Short mmCIF file of C-alpha atoms in Angstrom, two decimals:
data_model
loop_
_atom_site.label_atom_id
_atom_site.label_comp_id
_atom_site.label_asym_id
_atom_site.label_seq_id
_atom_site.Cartn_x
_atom_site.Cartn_y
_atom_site.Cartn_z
CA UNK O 1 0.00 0.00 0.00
CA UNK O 2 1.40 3.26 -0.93
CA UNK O 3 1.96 5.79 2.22
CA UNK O 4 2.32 9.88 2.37
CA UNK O 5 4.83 11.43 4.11
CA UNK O 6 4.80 15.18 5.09
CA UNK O 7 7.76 16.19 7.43
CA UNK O 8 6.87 19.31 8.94
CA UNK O 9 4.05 18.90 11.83
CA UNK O 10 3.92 23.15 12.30
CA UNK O 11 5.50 25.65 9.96
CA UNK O 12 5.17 29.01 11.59
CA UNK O 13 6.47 31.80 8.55
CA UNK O 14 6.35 35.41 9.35
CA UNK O 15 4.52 37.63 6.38
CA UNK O 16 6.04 37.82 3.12
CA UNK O 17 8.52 34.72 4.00
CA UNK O 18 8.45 32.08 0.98
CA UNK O 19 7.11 29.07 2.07
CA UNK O 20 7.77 25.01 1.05
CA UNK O 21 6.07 21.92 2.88
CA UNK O 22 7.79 19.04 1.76
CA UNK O 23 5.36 15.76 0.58
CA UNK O 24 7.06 12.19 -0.21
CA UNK O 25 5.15 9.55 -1.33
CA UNK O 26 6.10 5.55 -1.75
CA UNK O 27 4.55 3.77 -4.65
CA UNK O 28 6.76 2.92 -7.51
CA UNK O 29 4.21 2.76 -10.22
CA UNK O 30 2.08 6.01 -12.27
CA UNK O 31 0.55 8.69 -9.69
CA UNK O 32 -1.87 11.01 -9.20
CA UNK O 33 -0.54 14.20 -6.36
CA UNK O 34 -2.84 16.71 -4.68
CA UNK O 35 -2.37 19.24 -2.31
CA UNK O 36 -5.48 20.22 -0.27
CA UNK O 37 -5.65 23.08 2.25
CA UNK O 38 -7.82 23.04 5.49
CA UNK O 39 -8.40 26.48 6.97
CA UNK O 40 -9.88 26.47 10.65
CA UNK O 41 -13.38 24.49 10.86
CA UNK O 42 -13.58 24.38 6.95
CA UNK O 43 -13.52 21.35 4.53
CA UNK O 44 -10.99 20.84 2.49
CA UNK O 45 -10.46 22.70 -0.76
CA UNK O 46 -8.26 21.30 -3.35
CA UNK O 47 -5.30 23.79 -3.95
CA UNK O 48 -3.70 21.79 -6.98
CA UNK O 49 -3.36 18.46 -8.99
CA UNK O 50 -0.93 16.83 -10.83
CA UNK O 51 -2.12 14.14 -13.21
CA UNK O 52 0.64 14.37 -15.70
CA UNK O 53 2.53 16.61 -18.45
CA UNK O 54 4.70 19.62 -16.93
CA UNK O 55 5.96 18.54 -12.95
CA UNK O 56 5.68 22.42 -12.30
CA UNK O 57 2.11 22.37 -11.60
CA UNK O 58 0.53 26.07 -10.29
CA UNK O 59 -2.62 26.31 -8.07
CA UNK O 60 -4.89 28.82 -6.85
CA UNK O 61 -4.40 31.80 -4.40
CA UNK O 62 -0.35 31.67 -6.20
CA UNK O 63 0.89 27.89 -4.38
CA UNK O 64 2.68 26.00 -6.87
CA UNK O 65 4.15 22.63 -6.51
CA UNK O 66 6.72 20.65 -8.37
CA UNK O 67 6.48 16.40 -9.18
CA UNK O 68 10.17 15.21 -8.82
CA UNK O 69 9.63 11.40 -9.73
CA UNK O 70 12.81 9.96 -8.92
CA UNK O 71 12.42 11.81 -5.43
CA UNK O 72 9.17 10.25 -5.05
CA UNK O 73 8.56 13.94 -3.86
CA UNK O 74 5.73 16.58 -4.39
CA UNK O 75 6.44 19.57 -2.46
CA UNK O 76 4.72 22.67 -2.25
CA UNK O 77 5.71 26.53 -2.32
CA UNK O 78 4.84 30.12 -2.59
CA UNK O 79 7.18 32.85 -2.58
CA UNK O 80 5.22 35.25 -0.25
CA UNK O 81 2.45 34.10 2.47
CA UNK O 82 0.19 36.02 3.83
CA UNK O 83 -1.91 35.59 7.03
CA UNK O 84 -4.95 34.10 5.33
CA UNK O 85 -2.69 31.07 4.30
CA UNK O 86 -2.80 29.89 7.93
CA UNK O 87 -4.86 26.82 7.43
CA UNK O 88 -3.34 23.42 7.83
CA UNK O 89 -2.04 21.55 4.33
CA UNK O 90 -2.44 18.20 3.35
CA UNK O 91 -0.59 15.75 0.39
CA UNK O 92 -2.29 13.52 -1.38
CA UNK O 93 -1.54 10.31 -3.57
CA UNK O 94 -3.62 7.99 -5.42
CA UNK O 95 -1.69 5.24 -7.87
CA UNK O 96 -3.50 5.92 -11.30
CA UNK O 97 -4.06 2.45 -12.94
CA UNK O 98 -6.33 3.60 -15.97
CA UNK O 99 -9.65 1.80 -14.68
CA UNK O 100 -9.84 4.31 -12.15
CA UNK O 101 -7.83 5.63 -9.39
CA UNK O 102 -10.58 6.02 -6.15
CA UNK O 103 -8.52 5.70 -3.21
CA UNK O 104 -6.71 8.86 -1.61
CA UNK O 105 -4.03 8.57 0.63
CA UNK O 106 -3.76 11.37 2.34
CA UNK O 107 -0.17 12.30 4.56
CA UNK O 108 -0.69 13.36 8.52
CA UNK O 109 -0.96 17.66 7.58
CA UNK O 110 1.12 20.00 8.27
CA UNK O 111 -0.08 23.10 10.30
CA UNK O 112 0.91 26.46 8.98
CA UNK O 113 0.85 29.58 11.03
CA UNK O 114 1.67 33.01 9.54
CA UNK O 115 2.59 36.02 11.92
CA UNK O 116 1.53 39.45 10.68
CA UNK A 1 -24.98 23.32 -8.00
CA UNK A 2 -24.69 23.09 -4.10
CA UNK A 3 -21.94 20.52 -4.72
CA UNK A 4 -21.21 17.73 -1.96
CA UNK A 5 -23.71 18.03 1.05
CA UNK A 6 -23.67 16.30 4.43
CA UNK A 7 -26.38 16.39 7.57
CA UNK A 8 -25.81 16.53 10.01
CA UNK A 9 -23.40 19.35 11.20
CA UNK A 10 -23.06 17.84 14.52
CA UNK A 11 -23.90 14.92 16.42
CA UNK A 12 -23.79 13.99 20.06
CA UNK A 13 -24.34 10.22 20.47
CA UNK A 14 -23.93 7.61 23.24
CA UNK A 15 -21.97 3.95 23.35
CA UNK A 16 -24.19 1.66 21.37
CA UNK A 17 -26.47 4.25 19.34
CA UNK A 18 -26.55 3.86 15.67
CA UNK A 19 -27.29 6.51 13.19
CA UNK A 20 -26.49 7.46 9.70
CA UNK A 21 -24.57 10.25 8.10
CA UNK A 22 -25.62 11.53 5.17
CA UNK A 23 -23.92 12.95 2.19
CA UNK A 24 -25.57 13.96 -1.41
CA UNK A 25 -24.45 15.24 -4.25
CA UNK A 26 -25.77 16.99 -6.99
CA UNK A 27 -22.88 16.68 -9.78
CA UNK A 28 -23.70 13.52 -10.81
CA UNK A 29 -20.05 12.19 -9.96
CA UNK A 30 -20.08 8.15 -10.47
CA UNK A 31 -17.32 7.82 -7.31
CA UNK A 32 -18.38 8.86 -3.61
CA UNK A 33 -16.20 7.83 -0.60
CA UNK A 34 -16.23 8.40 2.97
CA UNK A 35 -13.09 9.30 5.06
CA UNK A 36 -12.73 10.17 8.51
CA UNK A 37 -10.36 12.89 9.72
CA UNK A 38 -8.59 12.34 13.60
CA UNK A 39 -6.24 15.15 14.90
CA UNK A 40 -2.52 14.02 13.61
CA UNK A 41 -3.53 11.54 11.28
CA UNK A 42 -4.63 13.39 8.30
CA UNK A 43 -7.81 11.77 6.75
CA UNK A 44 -8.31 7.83 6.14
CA UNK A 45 -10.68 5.96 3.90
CA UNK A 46 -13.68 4.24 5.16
CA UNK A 47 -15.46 3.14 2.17
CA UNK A 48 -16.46 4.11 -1.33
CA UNK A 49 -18.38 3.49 -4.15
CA UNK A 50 -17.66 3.46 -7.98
CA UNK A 51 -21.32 4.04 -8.71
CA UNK A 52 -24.24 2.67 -7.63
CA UNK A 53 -25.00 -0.66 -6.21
CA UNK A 54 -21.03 -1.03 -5.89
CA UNK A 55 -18.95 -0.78 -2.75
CA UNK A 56 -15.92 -1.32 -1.17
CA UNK A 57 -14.19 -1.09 1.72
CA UNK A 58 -11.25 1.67 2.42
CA UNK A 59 -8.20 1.29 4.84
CA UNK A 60 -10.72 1.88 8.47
CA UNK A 61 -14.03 0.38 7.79
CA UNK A 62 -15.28 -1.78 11.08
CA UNK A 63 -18.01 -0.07 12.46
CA UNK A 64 -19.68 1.05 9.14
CA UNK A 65 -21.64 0.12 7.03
CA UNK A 66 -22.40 1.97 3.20
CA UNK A 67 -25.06 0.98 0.14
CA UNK A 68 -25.34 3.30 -2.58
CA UNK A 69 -28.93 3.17 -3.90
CA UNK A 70 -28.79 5.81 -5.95
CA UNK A 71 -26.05 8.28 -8.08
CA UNK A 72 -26.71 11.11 -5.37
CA UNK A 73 -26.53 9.59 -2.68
CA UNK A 74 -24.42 7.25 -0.15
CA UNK A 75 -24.86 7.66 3.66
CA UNK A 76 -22.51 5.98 6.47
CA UNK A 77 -24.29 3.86 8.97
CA UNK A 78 -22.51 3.65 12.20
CA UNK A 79 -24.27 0.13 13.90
CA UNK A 80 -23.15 0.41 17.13
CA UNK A 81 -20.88 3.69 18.20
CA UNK A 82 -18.24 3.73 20.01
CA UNK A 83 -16.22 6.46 21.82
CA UNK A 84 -13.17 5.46 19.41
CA UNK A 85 -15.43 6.88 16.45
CA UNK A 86 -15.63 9.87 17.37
CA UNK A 87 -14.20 12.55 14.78
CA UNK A 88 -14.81 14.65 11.66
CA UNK A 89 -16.62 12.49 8.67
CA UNK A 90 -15.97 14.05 5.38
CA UNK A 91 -17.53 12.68 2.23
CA UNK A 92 -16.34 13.29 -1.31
CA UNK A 93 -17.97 12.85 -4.72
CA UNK A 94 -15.31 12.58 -7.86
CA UNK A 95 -15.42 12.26 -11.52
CA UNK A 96 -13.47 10.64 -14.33
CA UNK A 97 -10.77 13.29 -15.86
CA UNK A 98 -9.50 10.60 -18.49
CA UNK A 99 -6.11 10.65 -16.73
CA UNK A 100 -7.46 11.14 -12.93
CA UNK A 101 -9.65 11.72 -10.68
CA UNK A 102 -10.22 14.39 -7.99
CA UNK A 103 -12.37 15.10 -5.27
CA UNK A 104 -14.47 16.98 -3.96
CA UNK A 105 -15.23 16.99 -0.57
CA UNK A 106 -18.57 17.76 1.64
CA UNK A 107 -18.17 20.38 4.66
CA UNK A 108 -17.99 17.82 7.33
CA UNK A 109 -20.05 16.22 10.16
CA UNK A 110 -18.55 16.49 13.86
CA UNK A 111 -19.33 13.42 15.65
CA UNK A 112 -19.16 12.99 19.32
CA UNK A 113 -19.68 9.70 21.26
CA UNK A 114 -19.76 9.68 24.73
#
């Protein structure tokens, strides 16, 4: 079974500081990588996909994330955060087998907290 | 569309109630799932469904039960609660993208069993 792992538990980034959360996944075979952001007692709102084509991959409210494959890696950045980012982040893998690729695995989330 | 729904908001419940969570969805998506999200351990699959009349389990499903009568809808039956179930229950609907899926996901119900 493939398995998620995000390394940073809490990220706390002053204004304007440029941000990365690091995502690994294990599975050897084709993927499927999303990043979804929690902010406090919300659901989840997908913040960008990658399914395949260009590994630099750019997402809503200016995240981007880039699909290193023989890193097995999927991190996420922005170059300037803002306190409305503070939400808690989450990576997500699904192996893509071409009948269908249903089951999520999501990594533990990584808190972020940004300082004004 | 009001996307992925789920009733209720909140639910207080005691050792050995049952009740069902319900989630609908109005994009005619043929996957649903349900996942259930416990502080530090980022979300984890209970079951889903591929359409309906088809379902399977995910990586935590003792305790639940699923059927999927119909496109729109597929509730979560909890048979007999227990104070290790409680957390947040999200659903998600999803649709074929030719080369992926992704989903969408409900706003959450907040279960508490005492």
């Amino acid at each position: 079974a493939q398995s998620v792992s995000q390394h940073n538990h809490h990220v706390i980034l002053s204004e304007a500081a440029s941000l990365e959360l690091g995502c690994n996944y294990s599975y050897g075979g084709t993927v499927n990588l999303f990043w979804y952001v929690q902010y406090p007692g919300q659901h989840l709102q997908l913040l960008l996909k990658y399914f395949s084509g260009d590994p630099l991959v750019k997402g809503i409210k200016g995240f981007e994330a880039e699909f290193i494959k023989s890193k097995f890696s999927f991190n996420l950045r922005k170059p300037s955060v803002q306190w409305s980012d503070t939400a808690e982040y989450f990576c997500a893998v699904t192996p893509y087998s071409g009948a269908g690729s249903y089951q999520l695995t999501f990594g533990k989330g990584t808190k972020l907290s940004v300082i004004p | 569309n009001a996307g992925v729904t789920q009733t209720p908001k909140f639910q207080v419940l005691k050792t050995g109630q049952s009740m069902t969570l319900q989630c609908a969805q109005d994009m005619n998506h043929e996957y649903m799932s349900w996942y259930r999200q416990d502080p530090g351990m980022g979300l984890r699959l209970i079951h889903y469904s591929v359409g309906a009349g088809i379902t399977d389990q995910g990586e935590v499903p003792n305790g639940y039960n699923v059927s999927r009568s119909t496109t729109e809808d597929f509730p979560l039956r909890l048979l007999s609660a227990a104070p290790s179930q409680t957390s947040v229950y999200f659903c998600a609907s999803s649709y074929s993208e030719g080369v992926g899926e992704t989903q969408y996901f409900g706003p959450g119900t907040r279960l508490l069993v005492l």
